[in-house]
Amino acid sequence: SGIPPNSLLNPDADRGAVPWDTLPGSHVANNDYDLLTLAVFAQDTVTLADFLKAVGGVRVDQFEQEYKNYLASPVGEADRSDTEVSPRGGIVFQPAEWTSFYYSYSVGFRPSGQDAPWGDVELDPEKAIQHEIGNKSSFFENKISTTLALYDLVRKDVQVGLPDGTSEQIGKWDA
């Protein structure tokens, strides 16, 4: 591997440190990547009847991304700003004190290029839509509780890394 061996049991302190850029698989980089995230979330539950509740909420996210590659000539720069609104809603049916059934709907997103320091700023944010139904029950004075859930998650504009270090989007993916 080109790195001289050193003993863990009797290390040679005079050997000195091995520069990181001489290690196998290393590369030289001089980049800045800044990400600012701001979010606000609000949710409320409204009792429609003794056995029926509605839940609603919304989240607003603001993402600001800046990327600079100082090794490029001229200096490579990219920036992007995304603002997305993600709603959430549901209904809870509780026919008895010990059990409830629910349905929920939610939308989420992932900003473009968040895991891509090469700055794939031309990609749209990845979105996810989830539907969920389930049951929560408690037995023996709340000593045993159970939860059963079924969900459908669909992701759109999924960001996929390519071997050349760039990304592309692949439409939709069902989970």
PDB file of C-alpha atoms in Angstrom:
ATOM      1  CA  SER A   1       0.000   0.000   0.000  1.00  0.00           C
ATOM      2  CA  GLY A   2       3.022   2.290   0.140  1.00  0.00           C
ATOM      3  CA  ILE A   3       2.550   3.092   3.845  1.00  0.00           C
ATOM      4  CA  PRO A   4       5.359   1.769   6.079  1.00  0.00           C
ATOM      5  CA  PRO A   5       4.060  -0.563   8.799  1.00  0.00           C
ATOM      6  CA  ASN A   6       4.004   0.499  12.419  1.00  0.00           C
ATOM      7  CA  SER A   7       3.411  -1.685  15.477  1.00  0.00           C
ATOM      8  CA  LEU A   8       0.327  -1.153  17.610  1.00  0.00           C
ATOM      9  CA  LEU A   9       2.086  -2.775  20.590  1.00  0.00           C
ATOM     10  CA  ASN A  10       5.395  -0.918  20.194  1.00  0.00           C
ATOM     11  CA  PRO A  11       4.780   2.133  17.968  1.00  0.00           C
ATOM     12  CA  ASP A  12       7.648   4.176  16.566  1.00  0.00           C
ATOM     13  CA  ALA A  13       6.913   7.747  17.696  1.00  0.00           C
ATOM     14  CA  ASP A  14       9.774   9.123  15.565  1.00  0.00           C
ATOM     15  CA  ARG A  15       8.206   7.779  12.387  1.00  0.00           C
ATOM     16  CA  GLY A  16       5.944  10.822  12.053  1.00  0.00           C
ATOM     17  CA  ALA A  17       2.447  11.139  10.717  1.00  0.00           C
ATOM     18  CA  VAL A  18       1.509   9.959   7.257  1.00  0.00           C
ATOM     19  CA  PRO A  19       0.083  12.852   5.201  1.00  0.00           C
ATOM     20  CA  TRP A  20      -3.587  12.166   4.452  1.00  0.00           C
ATOM     21  CA  ASP A  21      -3.214  12.870   0.741  1.00  0.00           C
ATOM     22  CA  THR A  22      -0.690  10.019   0.358  1.00  0.00           C
ATOM     23  CA  LEU A  23      -3.114   7.385   1.616  1.00  0.00           C
ATOM     24  CA  PRO A  24      -4.605   5.003  -0.974  1.00  0.00           C
ATOM     25  CA  GLY A  25      -7.874   6.319  -2.395  1.00  0.00           C
ATOM     26  CA  SER A  26      -7.305   9.863  -1.137  1.00  0.00           C
ATOM     27  CA  HIS A  27      -7.806  12.902  -3.300  1.00  0.00           C
ATOM     28  CA  VAL A  28      -7.010  16.575  -3.017  1.00  0.00           C
ATOM     29  CA  ALA A  29      -9.977  18.851  -2.403  1.00  0.00           C
ATOM     30  CA  ASN A  30     -10.504  22.489  -1.600  1.00  0.00           C
ATOM     31  CA  ASN A  31     -14.242  23.047  -1.299  1.00  0.00           C
ATOM     32  CA  ASP A  32     -16.728  25.021   0.772  1.00  0.00           C
ATOM     33  CA  TYR A  33     -20.262  23.670   1.183  1.00  0.00           C
ATOM     34  CA  ASP A  34     -22.721  25.660   3.276  1.00  0.00           C
ATOM     35  CA  LEU A  35     -26.285  24.556   4.039  1.00  0.00           C
ATOM     36  CA  LEU A  36     -28.778  26.665   5.977  1.00  0.00           C
ATOM     37  CA  THR A  37     -32.037  25.036   7.049  1.00  0.00           C
ATOM     38  CA  LEU A  38     -35.023  26.804   8.590  1.00  0.00           C
ATOM     39  CA  ALA A  39     -38.339  25.123   9.384  1.00  0.00           C
ATOM     40  CA  VAL A  40     -41.637  25.921  11.097  1.00  0.00           C
ATOM     41  CA  PHE A  41     -44.184  23.249  12.045  1.00  0.00           C
ATOM     42  CA  ALA A  42     -47.714  23.539  13.431  1.00  0.00           C
ATOM     43  CA  GLN A  43     -50.220  20.786  14.220  1.00  0.00           C
ATOM     44  CA  ASP A  44     -53.594  20.602  15.935  1.00  0.00           C
ATOM     45  CA  THR A  45     -56.067  17.912  16.950  1.00  0.00           C
ATOM     46  CA  VAL A  46     -59.779  18.668  16.861  1.00  0.00           C
ATOM     47  CA  THR A  47     -62.362  16.481  18.631  1.00  0.00           C
ATOM     48  CA  LEU A  48     -65.300  15.984  16.270  1.00  0.00           C
ATOM     49  CA  ALA A  49     -67.167  13.571  18.571  1.00  0.00           C
ATOM     50  CA  ASP A  50     -66.299  11.549  21.701  1.00  0.00           C
ATOM     51  CA  PHE A  51     -64.960   8.775  19.469  1.00  0.00           C
ATOM     52  CA  LEU A  52     -63.641  10.785  16.485  1.00  0.00           C
ATOM     53  CA  LYS A  53     -60.703  13.203  16.143  1.00  0.00           C
ATOM     54  CA  ALA A  54     -59.141  15.011  13.186  1.00  0.00           C
ATOM     55  CA  VAL A  55     -55.441  15.880  13.038  1.00  0.00           C
ATOM     56  CA  GLY A  56     -53.959  18.475  10.728  1.00  0.00           C
ATOM     57  CA  GLY A  57     -50.603  20.111  10.378  1.00  0.00           C
ATOM     58  CA  VAL A  58     -48.198  21.844   8.069  1.00  0.00           C
ATOM     59  CA  ARG A  59     -44.426  22.249   7.907  1.00  0.00           C
ATOM     60  CA  VAL A  60     -42.632  24.934   5.891  1.00  0.00           C
ATOM     61  CA  ASP A  61     -38.947  24.348   5.112  1.00  0.00           C
ATOM     62  CA  GLN A  62     -36.441  26.786   3.651  1.00  0.00           C
ATOM     63  CA  PHE A  63     -33.089  25.443   2.416  1.00  0.00           C
ATOM     64  CA  GLU A  64     -30.213  27.589   1.190  1.00  0.00           C
ATOM     65  CA  GLN A  65     -27.176  25.830  -0.310  1.00  0.00           C
ATOM     66  CA  GLU A  66     -23.873  27.286  -1.509  1.00  0.00           C
ATOM     67  CA  TYR A  67     -20.975  25.319  -2.972  1.00  0.00           C
ATOM     68  CA  LYS A  68     -17.529  26.469  -4.104  1.00  0.00           C
ATOM     69  CA  ASN A  69     -14.753  24.384  -5.643  1.00  0.00           C
ATOM     70  CA  TYR A  70     -11.526  26.378  -5.354  1.00  0.00           C
ATOM     71  CA  LEU A  71      -9.523  23.865  -7.419  1.00  0.00           C
ATOM     72  CA  ALA A  72     -11.590  24.529 -10.558  1.00  0.00           C
ATOM     73  CA  SER A  73     -10.455  27.219 -12.927  1.00  0.00           C
ATOM     74  CA  PRO A  74     -12.334  29.502 -12.783  1.00  0.00           C
ATOM     75  CA  VAL A  75     -13.616  28.754  -9.242  1.00  0.00           C
ATOM     76  CA  GLY A  76     -16.681  26.510  -9.533  1.00  0.00           C
ATOM     77  CA  GLU A  77     -19.721  27.964  -7.796  1.00  0.00           C
ATOM     78  CA  ALA A  78     -23.278  26.732  -7.386  1.00  0.00           C
ATOM     79  CA  ASP A  79     -26.138  27.779  -5.176  1.00  0.00           C
ATOM     80  CA  ARG A  80     -29.751  26.868  -4.740  1.00  0.00           C
ATOM     81  CA  SER A  81     -32.712  27.822  -2.590  1.00  0.00           C
ATOM     82  CA  ASP A  82     -35.749  25.594  -1.991  1.00  0.00           C
ATOM     83  CA  THR A  83     -38.919  26.420  -0.067  1.00  0.00           C
ATOM     84  CA  GLU A  84     -41.417  23.603   0.364  1.00  0.00           C
ATOM     85  CA  VAL A  85     -44.707  23.211   2.225  1.00  0.00           C
ATOM     86  CA  SER A  86     -45.419  19.737   3.626  1.00  0.00           C
ATOM     87  CA  PRO A  87     -49.002  19.097   4.787  1.00  0.00           C
ATOM     88  CA  ARG A  88     -50.100  16.350   7.161  1.00  0.00           C
ATOM     89  CA  GLY A  89     -53.610  15.203   8.004  1.00  0.00           C
ATOM     90  CA  GLY A  90     -55.440  12.324   9.541  1.00  0.00           C
ATOM     91  CA  ILE A  91     -58.417  10.979  11.389  1.00  0.00           C
ATOM     92  CA  VAL A  92     -58.605   8.857  14.560  1.00  0.00           C
ATOM     93  CA  PHE A  93     -61.595   6.625  15.348  1.00  0.00           C
ATOM     94  CA  GLN A  94     -61.650   5.392  18.972  1.00  0.00           C
ATOM     95  CA  PRO A  95     -64.658   3.080  19.525  1.00  0.00           C
ATOM     96  CA  ALA A  96     -63.433   2.116  23.027  1.00  0.00           C
ATOM     97  CA  GLU A  97     -60.969   3.505  25.575  1.00  0.00           C
ATOM     98  CA  TRP A  98     -58.470   0.690  24.907  1.00  0.00           C
ATOM     99  CA  THR A  99     -58.332   0.798  21.084  1.00  0.00           C
ATOM    100  CA  SER A 100     -58.173   3.272  18.210  1.00  0.00           C
ATOM    101  CA  PHE A 101     -57.978   3.098  14.413  1.00  0.00           C
ATOM    102  CA  TYR A 102     -56.370   5.795  12.327  1.00  0.00           C
ATOM    103  CA  TYR A 103     -55.614   7.011   8.827  1.00  0.00           C
ATOM    104  CA  SER A 104     -52.928   9.577   8.050  1.00  0.00           C
ATOM    105  CA  TYR A 105     -51.624  11.344   4.973  1.00  0.00           C
ATOM    106  CA  SER A 106     -48.346  13.243   4.824  1.00  0.00           C
ATOM    107  CA  VAL A 107     -46.048  14.850   2.284  1.00  0.00           C
ATOM    108  CA  GLY A 108     -42.315  15.330   2.761  1.00  0.00           C
ATOM    109  CA  PHE A 109     -39.339  16.399   0.717  1.00  0.00           C
ATOM    110  CA  ARG A 110     -35.558  16.331   0.521  1.00  0.00           C
ATOM    111  CA  PRO A 111     -33.778  19.275  -1.080  1.00  0.00           C
ATOM    112  CA  SER A 112     -31.715  18.821  -4.216  1.00  0.00           C
ATOM    113  CA  GLY A 113     -28.008  18.188  -3.747  1.00  0.00           C
ATOM    114  CA  GLN A 114     -28.103  17.846   0.060  1.00  0.00           C
ATOM    115  CA  ASP A 115     -25.786  14.837  -0.043  1.00  0.00           C
ATOM    116  CA  ALA A 116     -24.018  15.997  -3.174  1.00  0.00           C
ATOM    117  CA  PRO A 117     -21.115  18.349  -2.470  1.00  0.00           C
ATOM    118  CA  TRP A 118     -20.529  18.523  -6.227  1.00  0.00           C
ATOM    119  CA  GLY A 119     -23.595  20.778  -6.340  1.00  0.00           C
ATOM    120  CA  ASP A 120     -26.302  19.109  -8.445  1.00  0.00           C
ATOM    121  CA  VAL A 121     -28.345  22.274  -8.254  1.00  0.00           C
ATOM    122  CA  GLU A 122     -30.357  21.581 -11.414  1.00  0.00           C
ATOM    123  CA  LEU A 123     -32.242  18.702  -9.760  1.00  0.00           C
ATOM    124  CA  ASP A 124     -35.723  19.195  -8.323  1.00  0.00           C
ATOM    125  CA  PRO A 125     -36.313  18.407  -4.650  1.00  0.00           C
ATOM    126  CA  GLU A 126     -37.177  14.766  -3.948  1.00  0.00           C
ATOM    127  CA  LYS A 127     -40.760  14.373  -2.666  1.00  0.00           C
ATOM    128  CA  ALA A 128     -42.479  11.645  -0.680  1.00  0.00           C
ATOM    129  CA  ILE A 129     -46.208  11.022  -0.208  1.00  0.00           C
ATOM    130  CA  GLN A 130     -47.316   8.598   2.506  1.00  0.00           C
ATOM    131  CA  HIS A 131     -50.690   7.056   3.324  1.00  0.00           C
ATOM    132  CA  GLU A 132     -50.945   5.049   6.557  1.00  0.00           C
ATOM    133  CA  ILE A 133     -53.700   3.114   8.303  1.00  0.00           C
ATOM    134  CA  GLY A 134     -53.354   1.410  11.629  1.00  0.00           C
ATOM    135  CA  ASN A 135     -54.596   0.300  15.001  1.00  0.00           C
ATOM    136  CA  LYS A 136     -53.284   1.003  18.501  1.00  0.00           C
ATOM    137  CA  SER A 137     -54.581  -1.030  21.424  1.00  0.00           C
ATOM    138  CA  SER A 138     -53.797  -1.544  25.101  1.00  0.00           C
ATOM    139  CA  PHE A 139     -54.612  -4.570  27.235  1.00  0.00           C
ATOM    140  CA  PHE A 140     -54.457  -5.571  30.919  1.00  0.00           C
ATOM    141  CA  GLU A 141     -54.612  -2.039  32.333  1.00  0.00           C
ATOM    142  CA  ASN A 142     -52.068  -0.718  29.789  1.00  0.00           C
ATOM    143  CA  LYS A 143     -49.454  -3.363  30.660  1.00  0.00           C
ATOM    144  CA  ILE A 144     -49.437  -4.608  27.063  1.00  0.00           C
ATOM    145  CA  SER A 145     -49.824  -2.372  24.042  1.00  0.00           C
ATOM    146  CA  THR A 146     -49.913  -3.238  20.365  1.00  0.00           C
ATOM    147  CA  THR A 147     -49.557  -1.233  17.193  1.00  0.00           C
ATOM    148  CA  LEU A 148     -50.353  -2.434  13.697  1.00  0.00           C
ATOM    149  CA  ALA A 149     -49.711  -0.209  10.700  1.00  0.00           C
ATOM    150  CA  LEU A 150     -49.869  -0.514   6.934  1.00  0.00           C
ATOM    151  CA  TYR A 151     -48.471   2.217   4.767  1.00  0.00           C
ATOM    152  CA  ASP A 152     -47.843   3.170   1.181  1.00  0.00           C
ATOM    153  CA  LEU A 153     -44.897   5.455   0.461  1.00  0.00           C
ATOM    154  CA  VAL A 154     -44.276   6.908  -2.993  1.00  0.00           C
ATOM    155  CA  ARG A 155     -41.132   8.916  -3.656  1.00  0.00           C
ATOM    156  CA  LYS A 156     -40.905  11.192  -6.699  1.00  0.00           C
ATOM    157  CA  ASP A 157     -37.831  12.692  -8.347  1.00  0.00           C
ATOM    158  CA  VAL A 158     -35.543  10.290  -6.446  1.00  0.00           C
ATOM    159  CA  GLN A 159     -31.918  11.445  -6.533  1.00  0.00           C
ATOM    160  CA  VAL A 160     -29.455   8.705  -7.516  1.00  0.00           C
ATOM    161  CA  GLY A 161     -25.664   9.034  -7.464  1.00  0.00           C
ATOM    162  CA  LEU A 162     -23.830   8.054 -10.641  1.00  0.00           C
ATOM    163  CA  PRO A 163     -20.312   6.553 -10.914  1.00  0.00           C
ATOM    164  CA  ASP A 164     -18.914   9.811 -12.354  1.00  0.00           C
ATOM    165  CA  GLY A 165     -19.822  11.706  -9.157  1.00  0.00           C
ATOM    166  CA  THR A 166     -22.943  13.416 -10.502  1.00  0.00           C
ATOM    167  CA  SER A 167     -26.607  12.669  -9.803  1.00  0.00           C
ATOM    168  CA  GLU A 168     -29.789  12.182 -11.762  1.00  0.00           C
ATOM    169  CA  GLN A 169     -33.464  11.771 -10.912  1.00  0.00           C
ATOM    170  CA  ILE A 170     -35.426   8.624 -11.667  1.00  0.00           C
ATOM    171  CA  GLY A 171     -39.047   9.708 -11.612  1.00  0.00           C
ATOM    172  CA  LYS A 172     -40.922   7.766  -8.963  1.00  0.00           C
ATOM    173  CA  TRP A 173     -40.261   4.848  -6.673  1.00  0.00           C
ATOM    174  CA  ASP A 174     -42.846   2.930  -4.615  1.00  0.00           C
ATOM    175  CA  ALA A 175     -41.820   1.636  -1.192  1.00  0.00           C
TER     176      ALA A 175
END
